[in-house]
Amino acid sequence: MREGLAAGLSEVIADSSRVLTAPTVLERLSHDFYWYSPVLRPLLASKVGDVVVQPVSVAEVLAVLRSAGKHETPVTVRGAGTGNYGQCVPLESGIVLDLTLMDKLEEITPDGVAVCQPGLRLGVLETEARKQGWELRMYPSTLAKASVGGFLAGGSGGIGSVAHGALRDFDNVRAFEVVTMEEEPRVVLHEGAAVHEILHAWGTNGVRTRIWFALTPAVEWTQLTAAFDTYEQAFRFTESIAVDVAWTKRLATVFEWPIPSFFTPIKQVVRSGKALALIMIATTQAGALCAAAALAGGEVTFACAYQGPRTQPLLSDYTWNHTTLWAMKADAAYTYLQCGFSPTECEEQFRLLRERFGDEILFHIEFM
Ligand SMILES: Cc1cc2nc3c(=O)[nH]c(=O)nc-3n(C[C@H](O)[C@H](O)[C@H](O)COP(=O)(O)OP(=O)(O)OC[C@H]3O[C@@H](n4cnc5c(N)ncnc54)[C@H](O)[C@@H]3O)c2cc1C
């Protein structure tokens, strides 16, 4: 089966070196960060595709899907494979369609929309956009590695969401060109409200081959951390920044102790036993934010300019779902449960959770 499938695909792919069957390659490109979940870990570890195909054009994507349709072969679409729910794992084997070679940034329009292929890395887009006075409205903490196509098919939001909401909000995604998954695949355009038929659909109804993703004017950012004696103090301070439109911010995060103790590479910003707030603020407001933190009882432990994805330390590497990664490095038994809280009743919700679960849970809050 495997050889026959690869041979058939080599006929429709211009260069057969982009049809991969080496067992180690199949193993690597059949998995993502599914192992974050103690439930998925035993279920998905042994799943593997029969062949990986790396198309470089819409014509090749069409040809692969046509062949798959004809032979009823399952297709699993893959970007950078950083999804953490097993969305890239080929449950029924078949073809893994790896889009990382379709990675062109075609243009940034004068009104700030990036037009690109799906395999473009978000970090590359952020860097290129900032050169032209724009930046991403939001990105996952996997910025350096993750692809635009994978983020829009499997992600939800991230750094920037405190100002711009989630991917589904505010026309953040303008249009998709999609190759449909049906017996005779078609190339269709989804724009306006029809974007939502494809957004966050995990590649189950089609393959995005071209994306129109809205940007925002670039801002000079400062990354800042402040330590507080209690979680409640850190939460209230960060919330006051997050909800006040007068502050221009890109990130507003709170960690209760001992989560900050997991961040070993940045231990200089951590204070033992204290909660940590992590904020990206417009550099013009950094001084005022330091003063506000001090007034709220915080100690500013770090402040430095953000200069794009290569900034070191890049504090977003500790936020969103990277926090779980640091926790699992400290103790592999940690996992996470993503919860939404009421903006008006969250403190009562926290209290009820503590009452019920005690020390079994730790709070990490991202404001959206
Ligand atoms: C440490 C860590 C931190 C993370 N932080 C965040 C975060 O802050 N916010 C967030 O939203 N997510 C986060 N994630 C999840 C994930 O990294 C992001 O959603 C990321 O954007 C996925 O991009 P990717 O290229 O790796 O996609 P992949 O994992 O390759 O794919 C994700 C999904 O998209 C589908 N897909 C990929 N390309 C296409 C395409 N062209 N057409 C159709 N379907 C396609 C795949 O089939 C899969 O279902 C995190 C994950 C980890 C491991």
CSV table of C-alpha atoms and ligand atoms in Angstrom, one decimal:
chain,number,residue,atom,x,y,z
A,1,MET,CA,0.0,0.0,0.0
A,2,ARG,CA,2.7,2.4,1.1
A,3,GLU,CA,4.9,1.9,-2.0
A,4,GLY,CA,1.9,2.1,-4.4
A,5,LEU,CA,0.7,5.3,-2.8
A,6,ALA,CA,4.1,6.9,-2.9
A,7,ALA,CA,4.6,5.8,-6.6
A,8,GLY,CA,1.2,7.3,-7.6
A,9,LEU,CA,2.0,10.6,-5.8
A,10,SER,CA,5.5,10.8,-7.4
A,11,GLU,CA,3.7,11.0,-10.8
A,12,VAL,CA,1.8,14.1,-9.8
A,13,ILE,CA,4.6,15.9,-7.8
A,14,ALA,CA,7.2,17.5,-10.0
A,15,ASP,CA,10.1,16.4,-7.9
A,16,SER,CA,9.8,12.9,-6.2
A,17,SER,CA,12.3,14.0,-3.5
A,18,ARG,CA,9.2,15.8,-2.0
A,19,VAL,CA,7.4,12.4,-1.6
A,20,LEU,CA,8.8,11.1,1.6
A,21,THR,CA,8.6,7.6,3.0
A,22,ALA,CA,11.7,7.1,5.3
A,23,PRO,CA,10.3,5.7,8.6
A,24,THR,CA,12.0,8.3,10.8
A,25,VAL,CA,10.6,11.2,8.6
A,26,LEU,CA,7.1,9.6,8.7
A,27,GLU,CA,7.3,9.3,12.5
A,28,ARG,CA,8.5,12.9,13.0
A,29,LEU,CA,6.0,14.5,10.5
A,30,SER,CA,3.1,12.4,11.8
A,31,HIS,CA,3.2,14.0,15.3
A,32,ASP,CA,2.8,17.3,16.9
A,33,PHE,CA,2.6,18.4,20.6
A,34,TYR,CA,-0.3,16.0,21.3
A,35,TRP,CA,1.7,14.7,24.3
A,36,TYR,CA,0.7,17.8,26.2
A,37,SER,CA,-2.4,15.8,27.0
A,38,PRO,CA,-2.2,12.8,29.3
A,39,VAL,CA,-5.4,11.6,27.5
A,40,LEU,CA,-4.1,11.9,24.0
A,41,ARG,CA,-0.5,10.6,24.8
A,42,PRO,CA,-1.3,6.9,24.8
A,43,LEU,CA,-3.9,7.2,22.1
A,44,LEU,CA,-1.8,8.9,19.4
A,45,ALA,CA,1.8,7.8,20.0
A,46,SER,CA,1.6,4.9,17.5
A,47,LYS,CA,-0.3,6.7,14.7
A,48,VAL,CA,1.8,7.3,11.6
A,49,GLY,CA,1.1,8.3,8.0
A,50,ASP,CA,2.0,6.2,5.0
A,51,VAL,CA,3.6,9.0,3.0
A,52,VAL,CA,4.5,12.7,3.5
A,53,VAL,CA,4.0,15.0,0.4
A,54,GLN,CA,5.5,18.5,0.3
A,55,PRO,CA,3.7,20.4,-2.5
A,56,VAL,CA,5.1,23.7,-3.8
A,57,SER,CA,2.0,25.0,-5.7
A,58,VAL,CA,-1.8,25.0,-5.8
A,59,ALA,CA,-1.6,22.8,-8.8
A,60,GLU,CA,0.3,20.2,-6.8
A,61,VAL,CA,-2.1,20.4,-3.9
A,62,LEU,CA,-5.0,19.9,-6.3
A,63,ALA,CA,-3.3,16.9,-7.9
A,64,VAL,CA,-2.6,15.3,-4.5
A,65,LEU,CA,-6.2,15.8,-3.3
A,66,ARG,CA,-7.6,14.5,-6.6
A,67,SER,CA,-5.5,11.4,-6.3
A,68,ALA,CA,-6.5,11.0,-2.6
A,69,GLY,CA,-10.2,11.4,-3.5
A,70,LYS,CA,-10.0,8.9,-6.3
A,71,HIS,CA,-8.4,6.2,-4.0
A,72,GLU,CA,-10.2,7.3,-0.8
A,73,THR,CA,-6.9,7.9,0.9
A,74,PRO,CA,-7.2,10.0,4.1
A,75,VAL,CA,-5.3,13.3,4.1
A,76,THR,CA,-3.9,15.1,7.2
A,77,VAL,CA,-2.8,18.7,6.6
A,78,ARG,CA,0.3,19.9,8.4
A,79,GLY,CA,2.0,23.2,9.0
A,80,ALA,CA,4.9,23.4,11.5
A,81,GLY,CA,3.3,20.7,13.7
A,82,THR,CA,3.2,22.8,16.9
A,83,GLY,CA,-0.6,22.1,17.5
A,84,ASN,CA,-1.1,20.6,20.9
A,85,TYR,CA,-4.3,18.6,20.5
A,86,GLY,CA,-3.0,16.1,18.0
A,87,GLN,CA,-4.6,17.9,15.0
A,88,CYS,CA,-1.7,16.9,12.8
A,89,VAL,CA,-1.7,13.3,13.7
A,90,PRO,CA,-3.0,11.0,10.8
A,91,LEU,CA,-5.5,8.9,12.7
A,92,GLU,CA,-6.2,6.7,9.7
A,93,SER,CA,-2.7,6.8,8.2
A,94,GLY,CA,-2.7,7.9,4.5
A,95,ILE,CA,-1.1,11.1,3.3
A,96,VAL,CA,0.4,13.8,5.4
A,97,LEU,CA,0.3,17.0,3.4
A,98,ASP,CA,3.2,19.1,4.6
A,99,LEU,CA,2.7,22.8,3.5
A,100,THR,CA,6.0,24.2,4.8
A,101,LEU,CA,7.5,24.7,1.4
A,102,MET,CA,4.6,27.0,0.3
A,103,ASP,CA,5.9,29.9,2.4
A,104,LYS,CA,5.9,33.0,0.3
A,105,LEU,CA,4.8,36.4,1.6
A,106,GLU,CA,3.3,37.8,-1.6
A,107,GLU,CA,2.6,41.3,-0.4
A,108,ILE,CA,1.5,43.6,2.4
A,109,THR,CA,-1.2,45.8,0.9
A,110,PRO,CA,-1.2,49.6,1.5
A,111,ASP,CA,-4.0,49.1,4.1
A,112,GLY,CA,-2.1,46.5,6.0
A,113,VAL,CA,-3.3,43.1,4.9
A,114,ALA,CA,-0.6,40.4,4.5
A,115,VAL,CA,-1.2,38.2,1.5
A,116,CYS,CA,0.7,34.9,1.9
A,117,GLN,CA,1.0,31.2,1.4
A,118,PRO,CA,0.1,29.0,4.3
A,119,GLY,CA,3.6,27.7,5.2
A,120,LEU,CA,4.9,31.2,5.9
A,121,ARG,CA,6.3,31.3,9.5
A,122,LEU,CA,4.6,33.8,11.7
A,123,GLY,CA,8.0,35.0,13.0
A,124,VAL,CA,9.1,35.8,9.4
A,125,LEU,CA,5.8,37.7,8.8
A,126,GLU,CA,6.2,39.7,12.0
A,127,THR,CA,9.8,40.7,11.0
A,128,GLU,CA,8.9,41.6,7.4
A,129,ALA,CA,5.8,43.4,8.5
A,130,ARG,CA,7.7,45.5,11.1
A,131,LYS,CA,10.1,46.6,8.4
A,132,GLN,CA,7.1,48.1,6.5
A,133,GLY,CA,5.6,49.8,9.6
A,134,TRP,CA,3.1,46.9,10.4
A,135,GLU,CA,3.0,44.0,12.8
A,136,LEU,CA,0.9,40.9,13.5
A,137,ARG,CA,-2.4,41.7,15.4
A,138,MET,CA,-1.8,38.5,17.3
A,139,TYR,CA,0.4,35.5,17.4
A,140,PRO,CA,0.8,32.3,19.4
A,141,SER,CA,3.8,31.9,21.7
A,142,THR,CA,5.1,29.5,19.1
A,143,LEU,CA,5.8,32.6,16.9
A,144,ALA,CA,9.2,31.5,15.7
A,145,LYS,CA,8.1,28.1,14.4
A,146,ALA,CA,4.4,28.1,13.7
A,147,SER,CA,3.0,28.7,10.2
A,148,VAL,CA,0.2,31.2,9.3
A,149,GLY,CA,-1.9,28.4,7.8
A,150,GLY,CA,-1.5,26.2,11.0
A,151,PHE,CA,-2.4,29.1,13.3
A,152,LEU,CA,-5.5,30.0,11.3
A,153,ALA,CA,-6.6,26.4,11.1
A,154,GLY,CA,-5.8,25.2,14.6
A,155,GLY,CA,-5.0,28.2,16.8
A,156,SER,CA,-7.2,30.7,18.5
A,157,GLY,CA,-5.2,33.8,19.6
A,158,GLY,CA,-2.2,34.9,21.7
A,159,ILE,CA,0.1,37.8,22.1
A,160,GLY,CA,-1.9,40.8,20.8
A,161,SER,CA,-5.3,39.4,21.7
A,162,VAL,CA,-5.6,41.7,24.7
A,163,ALA,CA,-6.0,44.5,22.1
A,164,HIS,CA,-7.3,42.7,19.0
A,165,GLY,CA,-9.4,39.7,20.3
A,166,ALA,CA,-9.2,36.2,18.9
A,167,LEU,CA,-8.7,35.2,15.3
A,168,ARG,CA,-12.4,35.0,14.8
A,169,ASP,CA,-13.0,38.6,15.9
A,170,PHE,CA,-12.9,42.0,14.2
A,171,ASP,CA,-12.2,40.9,10.6
A,172,ASN,CA,-8.8,39.8,11.7
A,173,VAL,CA,-8.8,37.2,8.9
A,174,ARG,CA,-10.0,38.7,5.5
A,175,ALA,CA,-10.0,35.8,3.1
A,176,PHE,CA,-8.8,32.3,2.2
A,177,GLU,CA,-8.1,30.5,-1.0
A,178,VAL,CA,-9.0,26.9,-0.4
A,179,VAL,CA,-8.6,23.6,-2.2
A,180,THR,CA,-11.7,21.6,-1.2
A,181,MET,CA,-11.5,18.0,0.0
A,182,GLU,CA,-14.0,16.3,-2.2
A,183,GLU,CA,-13.9,13.8,-5.0
A,184,GLU,CA,-13.2,16.5,-7.6
A,185,PRO,CA,-11.4,19.1,-5.6
A,186,ARG,CA,-12.0,22.8,-6.5
A,187,VAL,CA,-10.1,26.0,-5.8
A,188,VAL,CA,-12.6,28.4,-4.0
A,189,LEU,CA,-12.3,31.8,-2.3
A,190,HIS,CA,-13.9,32.3,1.1
A,191,GLU,CA,-14.1,36.0,2.1
A,192,GLY,CA,-16.1,38.1,4.6
A,193,ALA,CA,-18.4,36.0,6.7
A,194,ALA,CA,-17.5,32.9,4.7
A,195,VAL,CA,-14.0,32.9,6.3
A,196,HIS,CA,-15.6,31.3,9.3
A,197,GLU,CA,-16.5,28.2,7.4
A,198,ILE,CA,-12.7,27.5,7.1
A,199,LEU,CA,-11.2,29.3,10.1
A,200,HIS,CA,-10.3,26.9,12.9
A,201,ALA,CA,-11.5,23.9,11.0
A,202,TRP,CA,-8.2,21.9,11.5
A,203,GLY,CA,-7.9,21.3,7.7
A,204,THR,CA,-10.8,18.9,7.8
A,205,ASN,CA,-12.8,20.6,5.0
A,206,GLY,CA,-10.0,21.9,2.8
A,207,VAL,CA,-6.5,23.1,2.4
A,208,ARG,CA,-5.8,26.8,2.5
A,209,THR,CA,-3.4,27.8,-0.2
A,210,ARG,CA,-3.5,31.6,0.1
A,211,ILE,CA,-4.4,33.8,3.1
A,212,TRP,CA,-5.3,37.4,3.6
A,213,PHE,CA,-4.4,38.2,7.2
A,214,ALA,CA,-5.0,41.7,8.6
A,215,LEU,CA,-2.1,43.5,10.4
A,216,THR,CA,-1.9,46.5,12.6
A,217,PRO,CA,0.4,49.5,12.6
A,218,ALA,CA,3.7,48.7,14.4
A,219,VAL,CA,4.4,50.0,17.9
A,220,GLU,CA,7.7,50.3,19.8
A,221,TRP,CA,7.1,47.8,22.6
A,222,THR,CA,8.7,47.4,26.0
A,223,GLN,CA,8.5,44.0,27.8
A,224,LEU,CA,8.1,44.4,31.5
A,225,THR,CA,7.8,42.1,34.6
A,226,ALA,CA,6.6,43.0,38.1
A,227,ALA,CA,6.6,40.8,41.2
A,228,PHE,CA,3.7,41.0,43.7
A,229,ASP,CA,3.4,39.5,47.2
A,230,THR,CA,0.1,37.8,46.3
A,231,TYR,CA,-1.7,36.5,43.2
A,232,GLU,CA,-4.7,38.7,44.0
A,233,GLN,CA,-2.5,41.8,43.9
A,234,ALA,CA,-0.8,40.8,40.6
A,235,PHE,CA,-4.2,40.0,39.1
A,236,ARG,CA,-5.9,43.2,40.0
A,237,PHE,CA,-2.9,45.3,38.8
A,238,THR,CA,-2.7,43.5,35.4
A,239,GLU,CA,-6.5,43.6,35.0
A,240,SER,CA,-6.5,47.4,35.6
A,241,ILE,CA,-4.0,47.7,32.7
A,242,ALA,CA,-5.8,45.2,30.5
A,243,VAL,CA,-9.2,46.8,30.7
A,244,ASP,CA,-8.1,50.5,30.4
A,245,VAL,CA,-8.0,51.6,26.8
A,246,ALA,CA,-5.6,54.4,27.7
A,247,TRP,CA,-2.8,51.8,27.9
A,248,THR,CA,-1.4,50.6,24.6
A,249,LYS,CA,-0.6,46.9,25.3
A,250,ARG,CA,0.2,43.7,23.5
A,251,LEU,CA,0.3,41.2,26.4
A,252,ALA,CA,-1.1,41.1,29.9
A,253,THR,CA,-0.3,37.9,31.8
A,254,VAL,CA,-0.4,36.8,35.4
A,255,PHE,CA,1.3,33.8,37.0
A,256,GLU,CA,0.7,32.6,40.6
A,257,TRP,CA,3.7,31.3,42.5
A,258,PRO,CA,5.2,28.7,41.9
A,259,ILE,CA,4.7,29.0,38.2
A,260,PRO,CA,7.4,31.7,37.9
A,261,SER,CA,9.9,29.2,39.5
A,262,PHE,CA,9.6,27.1,36.3
A,263,PHE,CA,11.1,29.8,34.1
A,264,THR,CA,14.7,28.9,34.8
A,265,PRO,CA,16.3,30.9,31.9
A,266,ILE,CA,14.8,34.1,33.2
A,267,LYS,CA,15.2,33.5,37.0
A,268,GLN,CA,16.6,37.0,37.4
A,269,VAL,CA,13.1,38.5,36.9
A,270,VAL,CA,11.5,36.1,39.4
A,271,ARG,CA,11.2,36.7,43.1
A,272,SER,CA,10.9,33.7,45.3
A,273,GLY,CA,7.3,33.1,46.6
A,274,LYS,CA,5.8,36.0,44.6
A,275,ALA,CA,3.3,36.2,41.8
A,276,LEU,CA,4.5,37.6,38.5
A,277,ALA,CA,2.8,40.0,36.0
A,278,LEU,CA,4.2,40.1,32.5
A,279,ILE,CA,3.2,43.0,30.3
A,280,MET,CA,4.1,44.3,26.8
A,281,ILE,CA,3.4,48.0,26.8
A,282,ALA,CA,4.1,50.9,24.4
A,283,THR,CA,7.6,52.2,25.1
A,284,THR,CA,6.1,55.7,25.5
A,285,GLN,CA,4.1,54.4,28.4
A,286,ALA,CA,6.7,52.2,30.1
A,287,GLY,CA,7.7,54.8,32.7
A,288,ALA,CA,4.1,55.4,33.7
A,289,LEU,CA,3.5,51.6,33.9
A,290,CYS,CA,6.5,51.2,36.3
A,291,ALA,CA,5.1,53.9,38.5
A,292,ALA,CA,1.6,52.3,38.4
A,293,ALA,CA,3.1,48.9,39.4
A,294,ALA,CA,5.0,50.4,42.3
A,295,LEU,CA,1.9,52.2,43.5
A,296,ALA,CA,0.0,48.8,43.4
A,297,GLY,CA,2.7,47.3,45.6
A,298,GLY,CA,4.7,45.6,42.8
A,299,GLU,CA,8.4,45.5,42.2
A,300,VAL,CA,9.4,46.0,38.6
A,301,THR,CA,12.0,43.3,38.1
A,302,PHE,CA,12.7,43.7,34.4
A,303,ALA,CA,12.1,46.1,31.5
A,304,CYS,CA,13.6,45.9,28.0
A,305,ALA,CA,12.8,46.8,24.4
A,306,TYR,CA,11.1,44.3,22.1
A,307,GLN,CA,13.0,44.2,18.8
A,308,GLY,CA,11.1,41.5,17.0
A,309,PRO,CA,11.0,37.8,17.3
A,310,ARG,CA,14.8,37.6,17.9
A,311,THR,CA,14.6,39.7,21.1
A,312,GLN,CA,16.4,37.9,24.0
A,313,PRO,CA,15.0,37.2,26.4
A,314,LEU,CA,11.7,37.0,24.5
A,315,LEU,CA,9.2,37.1,27.4
A,316,SER,CA,6.3,35.8,25.3
A,317,ASP,CA,8.2,32.5,25.4
A,318,TYR,CA,6.9,32.1,28.9
A,319,THR,CA,3.2,33.0,28.2
A,320,TRP,CA,0.2,31.5,26.6
A,321,ASN,CA,0.7,27.8,26.1
A,322,HIS,CA,4.5,28.0,26.6
A,323,THR,CA,3.8,28.2,30.3
A,324,THR,CA,2.6,24.6,30.2
A,325,LEU,CA,5.8,23.6,28.5
A,326,TRP,CA,7.9,25.2,31.3
A,327,ALA,CA,5.7,23.5,33.9
A,328,MET,CA,6.1,20.1,32.3
A,329,LYS,CA,9.9,20.6,32.1
A,330,ALA,CA,9.8,21.1,35.9
A,331,ASP,CA,7.5,18.2,36.5
A,332,ALA,CA,6.1,16.0,33.7
A,333,ALA,CA,2.9,15.4,35.6
A,334,TYR,CA,1.6,18.9,35.0
A,335,THR,CA,-0.9,19.5,32.3
A,336,TYR,CA,-3.4,22.3,31.7
A,337,LEU,CA,-7.1,23.0,31.4
A,338,GLN,CA,-8.1,26.1,29.4
A,339,CYS,CA,-10.9,28.0,31.1
A,340,GLY,CA,-12.8,31.2,30.3
A,341,PHE,CA,-13.8,33.5,33.2
A,342,SER,CA,-16.4,36.2,33.5
A,343,PRO,CA,-14.9,39.7,33.4
A,344,THR,CA,-17.2,40.8,36.2
A,345,GLU,CA,-17.3,37.7,38.4
A,346,CYS,CA,-13.8,36.2,37.9
A,347,GLU,CA,-12.6,36.8,41.5
A,348,GLU,CA,-15.6,34.8,42.8
A,349,GLN,CA,-14.9,32.1,40.2
A,350,PHE,CA,-11.3,31.9,41.4
A,351,ARG,CA,-12.4,31.6,45.0
A,352,LEU,CA,-14.8,28.7,44.1
A,353,LEU,CA,-12.1,26.9,42.2
A,354,ARG,CA,-9.7,27.2,45.1
A,355,GLU,CA,-12.3,26.1,47.5
A,356,ARG,CA,-12.9,23.0,45.4
A,357,PHE,CA,-9.4,22.1,44.2
A,358,GLY,CA,-7.1,23.7,46.7
A,359,ASP,CA,-3.4,23.4,45.7
A,360,GLU,CA,-4.2,21.0,42.9
A,361,ILE,CA,-4.5,23.8,40.4
A,362,LEU,CA,-2.3,26.9,39.7
A,363,PHE,CA,-3.6,30.1,38.1
A,364,HIS,CA,-2.1,31.4,34.9
A,365,ILE,CA,-4.2,34.2,33.4
A,366,GLU,CA,-4.1,35.7,29.9
A,367,PHE,CA,-6.3,38.7,29.2
A,368,MET,CA,-8.2,38.9,25.9
B,1,LIG,C1,4.4,25.6,23.5
B,1,LIG,C2,3.1,25.9,22.7
B,1,LIG,C3,2.5,27.1,22.8
B,1,LIG,C4,1.4,27.4,22.1
B,1,LIG,N1,0.8,28.7,22.2
B,1,LIG,C5,-0.3,29.0,21.5
B,1,LIG,C6,-0.9,30.2,21.6
B,1,LIG,O1,-0.4,31.1,22.3
B,1,LIG,N2,-2.0,30.5,20.9
B,1,LIG,C7,-2.6,29.5,20.1
B,1,LIG,O2,-3.6,29.8,19.5
B,1,LIG,N3,-2.0,28.3,20.0
B,1,LIG,C8,-0.9,28.0,20.6
B,1,LIG,N4,-0.4,26.8,20.5
B,1,LIG,C9,-0.9,25.8,19.5
B,1,LIG,C10,-0.1,26.0,18.2
B,1,LIG,O3,1.3,26.1,18.3
B,1,LIG,C11,-0.6,27.2,17.4
B,1,LIG,O4,-1.9,27.2,17.2
B,1,LIG,C12,0.2,27.3,16.0
B,1,LIG,O5,-0.2,28.5,15.4
B,1,LIG,C13,-0.1,26.1,15.1
B,1,LIG,O6,0.7,26.4,13.9
B,1,LIG,P1,1.4,25.2,13.1
B,1,LIG,O7,2.0,25.7,11.9
B,1,LIG,O8,2.4,24.5,14.0
B,1,LIG,O9,0.1,24.3,12.8
B,1,LIG,P2,0.0,22.7,12.8
B,1,LIG,O10,0.2,22.2,14.2
B,1,LIG,O11,0.9,22.2,11.8
B,1,LIG,O12,-1.5,22.6,12.3
B,1,LIG,C14,-2.5,23.0,13.2
B,1,LIG,C15,-3.9,22.6,12.5
B,1,LIG,O13,-4.0,23.3,11.3
B,1,LIG,C16,-4.2,22.4,10.2
B,1,LIG,N5,-3.5,23.1,9.0
B,1,LIG,C17,-2.2,23.4,8.9
B,1,LIG,N6,-2.0,24.1,7.8
B,1,LIG,C18,-3.2,24.1,7.1
B,1,LIG,C19,-3.6,24.6,5.9
B,1,LIG,N7,-2.8,25.3,5.0
B,1,LIG,N8,-4.9,24.4,5.5
B,1,LIG,C20,-5.8,23.8,6.3
B,1,LIG,N9,-5.4,23.3,7.5
B,1,LIG,C21,-4.2,23.5,7.9
B,1,LIG,C22,-3.6,21.1,10.6
B,1,LIG,O14,-4.2,20.0,9.9
B,1,LIG,C23,-3.9,21.1,12.1
B,1,LIG,O15,-5.3,20.7,12.3
B,1,LIG,C24,0.8,26.4,21.2
B,1,LIG,C25,1.4,25.2,21.2
B,1,LIG,C26,2.5,24.9,21.9
B,1,LIG,C27,3.1,23.5,21.7
